[in-house]
PDB file of C-alpha atoms and ligand atoms in Angstrom:
ATOM      1  CA  MET A   1       2.669  -5.745 -13.872  1.00  0.00           C
ATOM      2  CA  LYS A   2      -0.760  -4.062 -13.446  1.00  0.00           C
ATOM      3  CA  ASN A   3      -0.570  -0.337 -13.162  1.00  0.00           C
ATOM      4  CA  GLN A   4       0.660   0.603  -9.595  1.00  0.00           C
ATOM      5  CA  LEU A   5      -0.524   4.176  -9.587  1.00  0.00           C
ATOM      6  CA  THR A   6      -4.198   5.269  -9.566  1.00  0.00           C
ATOM      7  CA  VAL A   7      -5.042   9.017  -9.788  1.00  0.00           C
ATOM      8  CA  PHE A   8      -8.327  10.290  -8.519  1.00  0.00           C
ATOM      9  CA  ASN A   9      -9.755  13.328 -10.401  1.00  0.00           C
ATOM     10  CA  GLN A  10     -12.557  14.650  -8.296  1.00  0.00           C
ATOM     11  CA  VAL A  11     -11.311  15.096  -4.768  1.00  0.00           C
ATOM     12  CA  VAL A  12     -11.680  18.327  -2.823  1.00  0.00           C
ATOM     13  CA  SER A  13     -10.719  19.456   0.654  1.00  0.00           C
ATOM     14  CA  PRO A  14     -13.419  20.909   3.071  1.00  0.00           C
ATOM     15  CA  ARG A  15     -11.275  23.804   4.168  1.00  0.00           C
ATOM     16  CA  PRO A  16      -8.635  25.916   2.367  1.00  0.00           C
ATOM     17  CA  TYR A  17      -6.183  26.071   5.224  1.00  0.00           C
ATOM     18  CA  THR A  18      -3.812  23.468   6.464  1.00  0.00           C
ATOM     19  CA  ILE A  19      -4.796  23.084  10.087  1.00  0.00           C
ATOM     20  CA  GLU A  20      -8.562  23.324   9.522  1.00  0.00           C
ATOM     21  CA  SER A  21      -8.388  20.832   6.677  1.00  0.00           C
ATOM     22  CA  LEU A  22      -6.166  18.204   8.456  1.00  0.00           C
ATOM     23  CA  GLU A  23      -8.295  18.447  11.548  1.00  0.00           C
ATOM     24  CA  GLN A  24     -11.042  16.743   9.413  1.00  0.00           C
ATOM     25  CA  VAL A  25      -8.834  14.574   7.157  1.00  0.00           C
ATOM     26  CA  LEU A  26      -7.155  12.756  10.175  1.00  0.00           C
ATOM     27  CA  THR A  27     -10.209  12.373  12.431  1.00  0.00           C
ATOM     28  CA  PHE A  28     -13.928  11.667  12.184  1.00  0.00           C
ATOM     29  CA  ALA A  29     -14.748  15.214  12.078  1.00  0.00           C
ATOM     30  CA  ASP A  30     -16.471  16.557   8.903  1.00  0.00           C
ATOM     31  CA  GLN A  31     -18.462  19.638   7.867  1.00  0.00           C
ATOM     32  CA  GLN A  32     -21.589  18.327   9.699  1.00  0.00           C
ATOM     33  CA  ASN A  33     -19.647  17.232  12.788  1.00  0.00           C
ATOM     34  CA  PRO A  34     -16.574  19.412  13.330  1.00  0.00           C
ATOM     35  CA  GLY A  35     -16.413  18.575  17.062  1.00  0.00           C
ATOM     36  CA  PHE A  36     -15.665  14.921  16.499  1.00  0.00           C
ATOM     37  CA  SER A  37     -12.022  15.819  16.261  1.00  0.00           C
ATOM     38  CA  LEU A  38     -12.032  16.289  19.954  1.00  0.00           C
ATOM     39  CA  THR A  39     -14.484  13.603  21.046  1.00  0.00           C
ATOM     40  CA  LYS A  40     -13.463  10.571  18.830  1.00  0.00           C
ATOM     41  CA  PRO A  41     -10.111   8.842  18.288  1.00  0.00           C
ATOM     42  CA  SER A  42      -7.885  10.231  15.552  1.00  0.00           C
ATOM     43  CA  LEU A  43      -6.687   8.033  12.582  1.00  0.00           C
ATOM     44  CA  MET A  44      -3.253   7.940  14.390  1.00  0.00           C
ATOM     45  CA  ASN A  45      -4.935   6.478  17.465  1.00  0.00           C
ATOM     46  CA  ILE A  46      -6.774   3.858  15.384  1.00  0.00           C
ATOM     47  CA  MET A  47      -3.621   2.686  13.515  1.00  0.00           C
ATOM     48  CA  LYS A  48      -1.767   2.425  16.784  1.00  0.00           C
ATOM     49  CA  GLN A  49      -4.582   0.300  18.286  1.00  0.00           C
ATOM     50  CA  ALA A  50      -4.534  -1.892  15.224  1.00  0.00           C
ATOM     51  CA  GLY A  51      -0.886  -2.757  16.058  1.00  0.00           C
ATOM     52  CA  TYR A  52       1.101  -0.536  13.732  1.00  0.00           C
ATOM     53  CA  LYS A  53       4.192   1.211  14.850  1.00  0.00           C
ATOM     54  CA  THR A  54       3.503   4.884  14.000  1.00  0.00           C
ATOM     55  CA  TYR A  55       5.819   7.625  12.579  1.00  0.00           C
ATOM     56  CA  TRP A  56       5.469  11.309  11.976  1.00  0.00           C
ATOM     57  CA  ILE A  57       7.947  12.914   9.522  1.00  0.00           C
ATOM     58  CA  THR A  58       7.374  16.599   8.896  1.00  0.00           C
ATOM     59  CA  ASN A  59       9.130  19.407   6.980  1.00  0.00           C
ATOM     60  CA  GLN A  60       6.448  21.808   8.090  1.00  0.00           C
ATOM     61  CA  GLN A  61       7.452  24.308  10.838  1.00  0.00           C
ATOM     62  CA  THR A  62       6.662  22.763  14.257  1.00  0.00           C
ATOM     63  CA  ILE A  63       7.671  25.582  16.623  1.00  0.00           C
ATOM     64  CA  THR A  64       5.056  28.095  15.543  1.00  0.00           C
ATOM     65  CA  LYS A  65       1.992  28.736  17.540  1.00  0.00           C
ATOM     66  CA  ARG A  66      -0.215  28.091  14.565  1.00  0.00           C
ATOM     67  CA  ASN A  67       0.931  24.631  14.089  1.00  0.00           C
ATOM     68  CA  THR A  68       0.160  23.455  17.540  1.00  0.00           C
ATOM     69  CA  MET A  69      -2.584  21.028  16.553  1.00  0.00           C
ATOM     70  CA  LEU A  70      -0.258  19.346  14.045  1.00  0.00           C
ATOM     71  CA  THR A  71       2.319  18.996  16.777  1.00  0.00           C
ATOM     72  CA  THR A  72      -0.314  17.461  18.991  1.00  0.00           C
ATOM     73  CA  PHE A  73      -1.296  15.028  16.211  1.00  0.00           C
ATOM     74  CA  SER A  74       2.376  14.162  15.763  1.00  0.00           C
ATOM     75  CA  LYS A  75       2.645  13.346  19.534  1.00  0.00           C
ATOM     76  CA  HIS A  76      -0.049  10.668  19.038  1.00  0.00           C
ATOM     77  CA  MET A  77       2.731   8.718  17.131  1.00  0.00           C
ATOM     78  CA  ASP A  78       5.411   6.467  18.357  1.00  0.00           C
ATOM     79  CA  VAL A  79       8.189   8.307  16.581  1.00  0.00           C
ATOM     80  CA  GLN A  80       8.580  11.893  15.354  1.00  0.00           C
ATOM     81  CA  HIS A  81      11.131  13.534  12.993  1.00  0.00           C
ATOM     82  CA  TYR A  82      10.837  17.308  12.972  1.00  0.00           C
ATOM     83  CA  MET A  83      12.960  18.463  10.077  1.00  0.00           C
ATOM     84  CA  ASN A  84      12.089  22.155   9.940  1.00  0.00           C
ATOM     85  CA  ASN A  85      12.866  24.170  13.032  1.00  0.00           C
ATOM     86  CA  SER A  86      12.913  27.467  11.448  1.00  0.00           C
ATOM     87  CA  ARG A  87      10.615  30.185  12.776  1.00  0.00           C
ATOM     88  CA  ALA A  88      10.195  31.792   9.357  1.00  0.00           C
ATOM     89  CA  GLN A  89       7.748  30.415   6.821  1.00  0.00           C
ATOM     90  CA  ASN A  90       9.935  31.818   4.160  1.00  0.00           C
ATOM     91  CA  SER A  91      13.056  29.885   4.868  1.00  0.00           C
ATOM     92  CA  ARG A  92      14.766  27.426   2.458  1.00  0.00           C
ATOM     93  CA  GLU A  93      13.890  24.164   4.071  1.00  0.00           C
ATOM     94  CA  TYR A  94      13.542  21.936   0.897  1.00  0.00           C
ATOM     95  CA  ASP A  95      11.221  18.799   1.250  1.00  0.00           C
ATOM     96  CA  GLU A  96      14.083  16.434   0.389  1.00  0.00           C
ATOM     97  CA  ASN A  97      14.805  16.927   4.189  1.00  0.00           C
ATOM     98  CA  VAL A  98      12.394  14.021   4.705  1.00  0.00           C
ATOM     99  CA  PHE A  99      14.368  11.469   2.539  1.00  0.00           C
ATOM    100  CA  ALA A 100      16.870  10.533   5.299  1.00  0.00           C
ATOM    101  CA  PRO A 101      14.350   9.967   8.100  1.00  0.00           C
ATOM    102  CA  PHE A 102      12.125   8.044   5.758  1.00  0.00           C
ATOM    103  CA  GLU A 103      14.967   5.679   4.825  1.00  0.00           C
ATOM    104  CA  GLU A 104      15.575   5.324   8.596  1.00  0.00           C
ATOM    105  CA  VAL A 105      11.927   4.433   9.218  1.00  0.00           C
ATOM    106  CA  LEU A 106      11.851   1.990   6.288  1.00  0.00           C
ATOM    107  CA  ALA A 107      14.951   0.237   7.807  1.00  0.00           C
ATOM    108  CA  ASP A 108      13.108  -0.225  11.122  1.00  0.00           C
ATOM    109  CA  ASP A 109      12.190  -3.886  11.625  1.00  0.00           C
ATOM    110  CA  ALA A 110       8.658  -3.224  13.011  1.00  0.00           C
ATOM    111  CA  PRO A 111       6.358  -5.700  11.170  1.00  0.00           C
ATOM    112  CA  ARG A 112       3.629  -3.061  10.515  1.00  0.00           C
ATOM    113  CA  LYS A 113       4.322   0.648   9.926  1.00  0.00           C
ATOM    114  CA  PHE A 114       2.044   3.577   9.542  1.00  0.00           C
ATOM    115  CA  ILE A 115       4.115   6.608   8.291  1.00  0.00           C
ATOM    116  CA  VAL A 116       2.783  10.177   7.910  1.00  0.00           C
ATOM    117  CA  ILE A 117       4.995  12.440   5.847  1.00  0.00           C
ATOM    118  CA  HIS A 118       3.926  16.112   5.912  1.00  0.00           C
ATOM    119  CA  LEU A 119       5.593  18.100   3.257  1.00  0.00           C
ATOM    120  CA  LEU A 120       5.787  21.946   2.822  1.00  0.00           C
ATOM    121  CA  GLY A 121       4.743  21.109  -0.794  1.00  0.00           C
ATOM    122  CA  THR A 122       3.864  24.268  -2.661  1.00  0.00           C
ATOM    123  CA  HIS A 123       2.782  26.594   0.240  1.00  0.00           C
ATOM    124  CA  MET A 124       3.703  30.163  -0.256  1.00  0.00           C
ATOM    125  CA  LYS A 125       6.249  31.689  -0.882  1.00  0.00           C
ATOM    126  CA  TYR A 126       6.518  29.440  -3.881  1.00  0.00           C
ATOM    127  CA  ASP A 127      10.126  30.384  -4.824  1.00  0.00           C
ATOM    128  CA  TYR A 128      11.406  29.192  -1.361  1.00  0.00           C
ATOM    129  CA  ARG A 129      10.035  25.757  -2.024  1.00  0.00           C
ATOM    130  CA  TYR A 130      12.655  24.452  -4.519  1.00  0.00           C
ATOM    131  CA  PRO A 131      16.376  24.533  -5.057  1.00  0.00           C
ATOM    132  CA  PRO A 132      17.699  26.479  -8.082  1.00  0.00           C
ATOM    133  CA  GLU A 133      18.125  23.488 -10.411  1.00  0.00           C
ATOM    134  CA  PHE A 134      14.202  23.243 -10.409  1.00  0.00           C
ATOM    135  CA  ASP A 135      13.910  26.808 -11.797  1.00  0.00           C
ATOM    136  CA  ARG A 136      12.686  25.520 -15.163  1.00  0.00           C
ATOM    137  CA  PHE A 137       9.372  27.373 -15.880  1.00  0.00           C
ATOM    138  CA  ASN A 138      10.552  30.986 -16.705  1.00  0.00           C
ATOM    139  CA  ASP A 139       8.626  32.309 -19.752  1.00  0.00           C
ATOM    140  CA  ARG A 140       5.144  32.929 -20.917  1.00  0.00           C
ATOM    141  CA  GLU A 141       4.733  29.628 -22.629  1.00  0.00           C
ATOM    142  CA  GLY A 142       1.217  28.182 -22.083  1.00  0.00           C
ATOM    143  CA  LEU A 143       0.051  31.290 -20.014  1.00  0.00           C
ATOM    144  CA  LEU A 144      -2.981  33.500 -20.843  1.00  0.00           C
ATOM    145  CA  PRO A 145      -2.022  36.761 -22.508  1.00  0.00           C
ATOM    146  CA  VAL A 146      -3.961  38.581 -19.885  1.00  0.00           C
ATOM    147  CA  MET A 147      -1.325  37.879 -17.260  1.00  0.00           C
ATOM    148  CA  ASP A 148       1.043  40.780 -16.446  1.00  0.00           C
ATOM    149  CA  GLU A 149       4.698  40.373 -15.810  1.00  0.00           C
ATOM    150  CA  ASP A 150       4.471  40.087 -12.019  1.00  0.00           C
ATOM    151  CA  GLN A 151       1.655  37.375 -12.495  1.00  0.00           C
ATOM    152  CA  VAL A 152       3.851  35.479 -14.955  1.00  0.00           C
ATOM    153  CA  GLU A 153       6.727  35.377 -12.421  1.00  0.00           C
ATOM    154  CA  VAL A 154       4.493  34.012  -9.613  1.00  0.00           C
ATOM    155  CA  ILE A 155       2.881  31.386 -11.758  1.00  0.00           C
ATOM    156  CA  ASN A 156       6.240  30.183 -13.016  1.00  0.00           C
ATOM    157  CA  SER A 157       7.579  29.941  -9.438  1.00  0.00           C
ATOM    158  CA  TYR A 158       4.387  27.928  -8.497  1.00  0.00           C
ATOM    159  CA  ASP A 159       4.963  25.539 -11.467  1.00  0.00           C
ATOM    160  CA  ASN A 160       8.584  25.128 -10.467  1.00  0.00           C
ATOM    161  CA  ALA A 161       7.400  24.300  -6.860  1.00  0.00           C
ATOM    162  CA  VAL A 162       4.935  21.703  -8.315  1.00  0.00           C
ATOM    163  CA  LEU A 163       7.885  20.233 -10.411  1.00  0.00           C
ATOM    164  CA  TYR A 164       9.954  19.890  -7.412  1.00  0.00           C
ATOM    165  CA  ASN A 165       7.064  18.359  -5.362  1.00  0.00           C
ATOM    166  CA  ASP A 166       6.656  15.830  -8.089  1.00  0.00           C
ATOM    167  CA  PHE A 167      10.248  14.954  -7.676  1.00  0.00           C
ATOM    168  CA  VAL A 168       9.999  14.541  -3.925  1.00  0.00           C
ATOM    169  CA  VAL A 169       6.797  12.400  -4.020  1.00  0.00           C
ATOM    170  CA  SER A 170       8.102  10.166  -6.886  1.00  0.00           C
ATOM    171  CA  SER A 171      11.473   9.772  -4.931  1.00  0.00           C
ATOM    172  CA  LEU A 172       9.522   8.658  -1.830  1.00  0.00           C
ATOM    173  CA  ILE A 173       7.558   6.044  -3.976  1.00  0.00           C
ATOM    174  CA  GLU A 174      10.983   4.876  -5.497  1.00  0.00           C
ATOM    175  CA  LYS A 175      12.448   4.425  -1.915  1.00  0.00           C
ATOM    176  CA  LEU A 176       9.384   2.466  -0.829  1.00  0.00           C
ATOM    177  CA  ASP A 177       9.313   0.351  -4.030  1.00  0.00           C
ATOM    178  CA  ALA A 178      12.968  -0.563  -3.633  1.00  0.00           C
ATOM    179  CA  ARG A 179      12.051  -2.368  -0.325  1.00  0.00           C
ATOM    180  CA  ASN A 180      10.061  -4.907  -2.287  1.00  0.00           C
ATOM    181  CA  GLN A 181       7.463  -5.153   0.529  1.00  0.00           C
ATOM    182  CA  ARG A 182       3.740  -5.256   0.842  1.00  0.00           C
ATOM    183  CA  SER A 183       3.159  -1.557   1.026  1.00  0.00           C
ATOM    184  CA  LEU A 184       1.204   1.402  -0.372  1.00  0.00           C
ATOM    185  CA  LEU A 185       1.568   5.157  -0.475  1.00  0.00           C
ATOM    186  CA  LEU A 186      -1.402   7.580  -0.637  1.00  0.00           C
ATOM    187  CA  TYR A 187      -0.524  11.179  -1.725  1.00  0.00           C
ATOM    188  CA  PHE A 188      -2.875  13.981  -1.458  1.00  0.00           C
ATOM    189  CA  ALA A 189      -2.811  17.779  -0.833  1.00  0.00           C
ATOM    190  CA  ASP A 190      -4.376  19.247   2.337  1.00  0.00           C
ATOM    191  CA  HIS A 191      -6.063  21.973   0.159  1.00  0.00           C
ATOM    192  CA  GLY A 192      -5.694  23.588  -3.155  1.00  0.00           C
ATOM    193  CA  GLU A 193      -4.249  27.066  -4.263  1.00  0.00           C
ATOM    194  CA  ASP A 194      -5.654  29.606  -6.639  1.00  0.00           C
ATOM    195  CA  VAL A 195      -2.822  30.981  -8.680  1.00  0.00           C
ATOM    196  CA  TYR A 196      -4.673  33.473 -10.825  1.00  0.00           C
ATOM    197  CA  ASP A 197      -6.640  30.440 -12.158  1.00  0.00           C
ATOM    198  CA  THR A 198     -10.175  31.876 -11.667  1.00  0.00           C
ATOM    199  CA  PRO A 199     -11.497  34.624 -13.991  1.00  0.00           C
ATOM    200  CA  PRO A 200     -10.882  37.518 -13.880  1.00  0.00           C
ATOM    201  CA  HIS A 201      -7.462  36.047 -12.828  1.00  0.00           C
ATOM    202  CA  LYS A 202      -6.968  38.410  -9.816  1.00  0.00           C
ATOM    203  CA  MET A 203      -7.038  35.886  -6.907  1.00  0.00           C
ATOM    204  CA  LEU A 204      -3.719  34.564  -5.480  1.00  0.00           C
ATOM    205  CA  GLY A 205      -3.789  32.019  -2.645  1.00  0.00           C
ATOM    206  CA  ARG A 206      -6.887  31.049  -0.510  1.00  0.00           C
ATOM    207  CA  ASN A 207      -9.736  32.972   0.939  1.00  0.00           C
ATOM    208  CA  GLU A 208     -12.615  31.039   2.510  1.00  0.00           C
ATOM    209  CA  GLY A 209     -14.835  34.141   2.295  1.00  0.00           C
ATOM    210  CA  SER A 210     -14.864  33.955  -1.522  1.00  0.00           C
ATOM    211  CA  PRO A 211     -14.218  30.367  -2.384  1.00  0.00           C
ATOM    212  CA  THR A 212     -13.140  29.156  -5.757  1.00  0.00           C
ATOM    213  CA  LEU A 213     -12.704  25.584  -6.973  1.00  0.00           C
ATOM    214  CA  ALA A 214      -8.979  25.991  -7.407  1.00  0.00           C
ATOM    215  CA  MET A 215      -8.731  26.560  -3.523  1.00  0.00           C
ATOM    216  CA  TYR A 216     -10.385  23.178  -2.866  1.00  0.00           C
ATOM    217  CA  ALA A 217      -9.462  20.820  -5.714  1.00  0.00           C
ATOM    218  CA  VAL A 218      -6.665  18.471  -4.668  1.00  0.00           C
ATOM    219  CA  PRO A 219      -4.374  15.826  -6.160  1.00  0.00           C
ATOM    220  CA  PHE A 220      -5.207  12.273  -4.729  1.00  0.00           C
ATOM    221  CA  MET A 221      -3.015   9.395  -5.896  1.00  0.00           C
ATOM    222  CA  LEU A 222      -2.600   5.840  -4.609  1.00  0.00           C
ATOM    223  CA  TRP A 223       0.516   3.750  -5.250  1.00  0.00           C
ATOM    224  CA  THR A 224       0.483   0.058  -4.360  1.00  0.00           C
ATOM    225  CA  SER A 225       3.491  -2.281  -4.370  1.00  0.00           C
ATOM    226  CA  PRO A 226       3.538  -5.549  -6.399  1.00  0.00           C
ATOM    227  CA  ALA A 227       3.411  -7.562  -3.140  1.00  0.00           C
ATOM    228  CA  TRP A 228       0.369  -5.508  -2.007  1.00  0.00           C
ATOM    229  CA  GLN A 229      -1.405  -6.139  -5.304  1.00  0.00           C
ATOM    230  CA  ALA A 230      -0.575  -9.852  -5.120  1.00  0.00           C
ATOM    231  CA  SER A 231      -2.031 -10.196  -1.621  1.00  0.00           C
ATOM    232  CA  THR A 232      -4.858  -7.627  -2.158  1.00  0.00           C
ATOM    233  CA  PRO A 233      -5.997  -7.713  -5.777  1.00  0.00           C
ATOM    234  CA  ARG A 234      -8.327  -4.778  -5.902  1.00  0.00           C
ATOM    235  CA  ASP A 235      -8.863  -2.568  -8.949  1.00  0.00           C
ATOM    236  CA  PHE A 236      -9.687   0.995  -8.142  1.00  0.00           C
ATOM    237  CA  SER A 237      -9.840   2.329 -11.721  1.00  0.00           C
ATOM    238  CA  ALA A 238     -13.655   2.418 -11.755  1.00  0.00           C
ATOM    239  CA  PHE A 239     -13.601   4.940  -8.845  1.00  0.00           C
ATOM    240  CA  THR A 240     -11.313   7.648 -10.193  1.00  0.00           C
ATOM    241  CA  ASP A 241     -14.081  10.033 -11.075  1.00  0.00           C
ATOM    242  CA  ARG A 242     -16.079   9.836  -7.928  1.00  0.00           C
ATOM    243  CA  PRO A 243     -16.673  13.276  -6.415  1.00  0.00           C
ATOM    244  CA  TYR A 244     -15.146  13.045  -2.882  1.00  0.00           C
ATOM    245  CA  SER A 245     -14.444  15.264   0.108  1.00  0.00           C
ATOM    246  CA  LEU A 246     -11.243  14.691   2.160  1.00  0.00           C
ATOM    247  CA  SER A 247     -13.377  15.133   5.182  1.00  0.00           C
ATOM    248  CA  HIS A 248     -14.397  11.539   4.893  1.00  0.00           C
ATOM    249  CA  PHE A 249     -10.773  10.292   4.402  1.00  0.00           C
ATOM    250  CA  ILE A 250     -10.738   8.163   7.490  1.00  0.00           C
ATOM    251  CA  HIS A 251     -13.392   5.855   6.028  1.00  0.00           C
ATOM    252  CA  THR A 252     -11.448   5.384   2.800  1.00  0.00           C
ATOM    253  CA  TRP A 253      -8.150   4.749   4.697  1.00  0.00           C
ATOM    254  CA  ALA A 254      -9.871   2.149   6.906  1.00  0.00           C
ATOM    255  CA  ASP A 255     -11.324   0.398   3.733  1.00  0.00           C
ATOM    256  CA  LEU A 256      -7.832   0.456   2.080  1.00  0.00           C
ATOM    257  CA  THR A 257      -6.076  -0.984   5.040  1.00  0.00           C
ATOM    258  CA  GLY A 258      -8.763  -3.522   6.050  1.00  0.00           C
ATOM    259  CA  LEU A 259      -9.640  -1.931   9.303  1.00  0.00           C
ATOM    260  CA  SER A 260     -13.206  -1.983  10.659  1.00  0.00           C
ATOM    261  CA  PHE A 261     -14.657  -0.373  13.658  1.00  0.00           C
ATOM    262  CA  ASN A 262     -18.133   0.748  14.711  1.00  0.00           C
ATOM    263  CA  GLU A 263     -17.922   4.276  13.332  1.00  0.00           C
ATOM    264  CA  TRP A 264     -16.732   3.107   9.956  1.00  0.00           C
ATOM    265  CA  ASP A 265     -19.079   4.186   7.161  1.00  0.00           C
ATOM    266  CA  LYS A 266     -18.485   2.287   3.864  1.00  0.00           C
ATOM    267  CA  GLN A 267     -20.751   4.866   2.092  1.00  0.00           C
ATOM    268  CA  LYS A 268     -18.033   7.384   2.721  1.00  0.00           C
ATOM    269  CA  SER A 269     -15.348   5.255   1.361  1.00  0.00           C
ATOM    270  CA  LEU A 270     -13.971   6.237  -1.958  1.00  0.00           C
ATOM    271  CA  TYR A 271     -13.123   2.536  -2.665  1.00  0.00           C
ATOM    272  CA  ASN A 272     -16.286   0.852  -1.690  1.00  0.00           C
ATOM    273  CA  ASP A 273     -19.073  -0.555  -3.837  1.00  0.00           C
ATOM    274  CA  ALA A 274     -21.479   0.931  -1.265  1.00  0.00           C
ATOM    275  CA  PHE A 275     -20.056   4.450  -1.829  1.00  0.00           C
ATOM    276  CA  VAL A 276     -22.733   7.194  -2.023  1.00  0.00           C
ATOM    277  CA  GLU A 277     -22.001  10.611  -3.553  1.00  0.00           C
ATOM    278  CA  HIS A 278     -22.212  13.268  -0.805  1.00  0.00           C
ATOM    279  CA  PRO A 279     -22.475  17.027  -1.278  1.00  0.00           C
ATOM    280  CA  LEU A 280     -19.045  18.630  -1.300  1.00  0.00           C
ATOM    281  CA  TRP A 281     -19.468  21.262   1.513  1.00  0.00           C
ATOM    282  CA  VAL A 282     -16.906  23.875   1.949  1.00  0.00           C
ATOM    283  CA  GLY A 283     -16.758  26.803   4.385  1.00  0.00           C
ATOM    284  CA  ASN A 284     -16.307  27.295   8.028  1.00  0.00           C
ATOM    285  CA  PRO A 285     -18.680  24.785   9.848  1.00  0.00           C
ATOM    286  CA  GLU A 286     -18.390  26.900  12.997  1.00  0.00           C
ATOM    287  CA  GLY A 287     -18.807  30.283  11.230  1.00  0.00           C
ATOM    288  CA  LYS A 288     -21.859  32.437  10.733  1.00  0.00           C
ATOM    289  CA  LYS A 289     -22.096  32.003   6.974  1.00  0.00           C
ATOM    290  CA  PRO A 290     -23.791  28.859   5.643  1.00  0.00           C
ATOM    291  CA  LEU A 291     -21.640  26.131   4.107  1.00  0.00           C
ATOM    292  CA  ILE A 292     -21.540  26.187   0.252  1.00  0.00           C
ATOM    293  CA  GLU A 293     -21.817  23.023  -1.848  1.00  0.00           C
ATOM    294  CA  ILE A 294     -18.861  23.206  -4.348  1.00  0.00           C
ATOM    295  CA  LYS A 295     -19.421  21.765  -7.830  1.00  0.00           C
ATOM    296  CA  ILE A 296     -16.609  20.147  -9.894  1.00  0.00           C
ATOM    297  CA  ASN A 297     -17.183  21.052 -13.613  1.00  0.00           C
TER     298      ASN A 297
HETATM  299 ZN1   ZN B   1      -1.577  23.560   3.705  1.00  0.00          ZN
END
């Protein structure tokens, strides 16, 4: 069977913060048109109009003021599963919370389903993101000698959180694969994280005021089922090194799912032969400082 997983290497987010990034990912908004998130339909609206039953499963906190826009987005869907009702960001709500509602949704007999799963992933504090059995990285192996003891501890807890996230995402793929249906799963992070990655190795987290590539570079992986490949034989391997901004995601998703609408721009689709490389703008499009074009080395 042809490779079912395609990994894209040069994808960045436009903003280093969850809300601001997803506002562009899930709508027509981008760094040149930030207001489109309010004036044009969202990806969720479009999938519903296309006849999909739509589901939002989240392990992100939903009862905090900051997440209001996400909660609004989730309300665009037919079905919502809010799995994390804690008020504290630092609570042990592990992402495996999404497994049961995902199975429930997969069992739903709707002919076409669009499912958004929003994980906590590797958001701070890292050591709250994984159960004890994933506490595997706990020494200096592979780390730069310049890192002090505190930094080593933080980096190890981040790597453990990534290890657990790999477990969660691969488990979701296995559950979908076990259904033997025509399906696909697209996994990406809403933004990056600088974990002492950038010299002089002092930066931890994200700061839009002093951007680093580590804050914007994101994993972007597509899994397609055998039935999907049989019905839609497309090879994406030629596109894996295209520099791409998540702000244009809606055009790629439309291309992938065969949707077309007036605003669709095939030059902004990662999977299209008409793809055109666009500058990767980062920064606050409504801020005073000009946007910066980030370069992937
Ligand atoms: Zn985030």
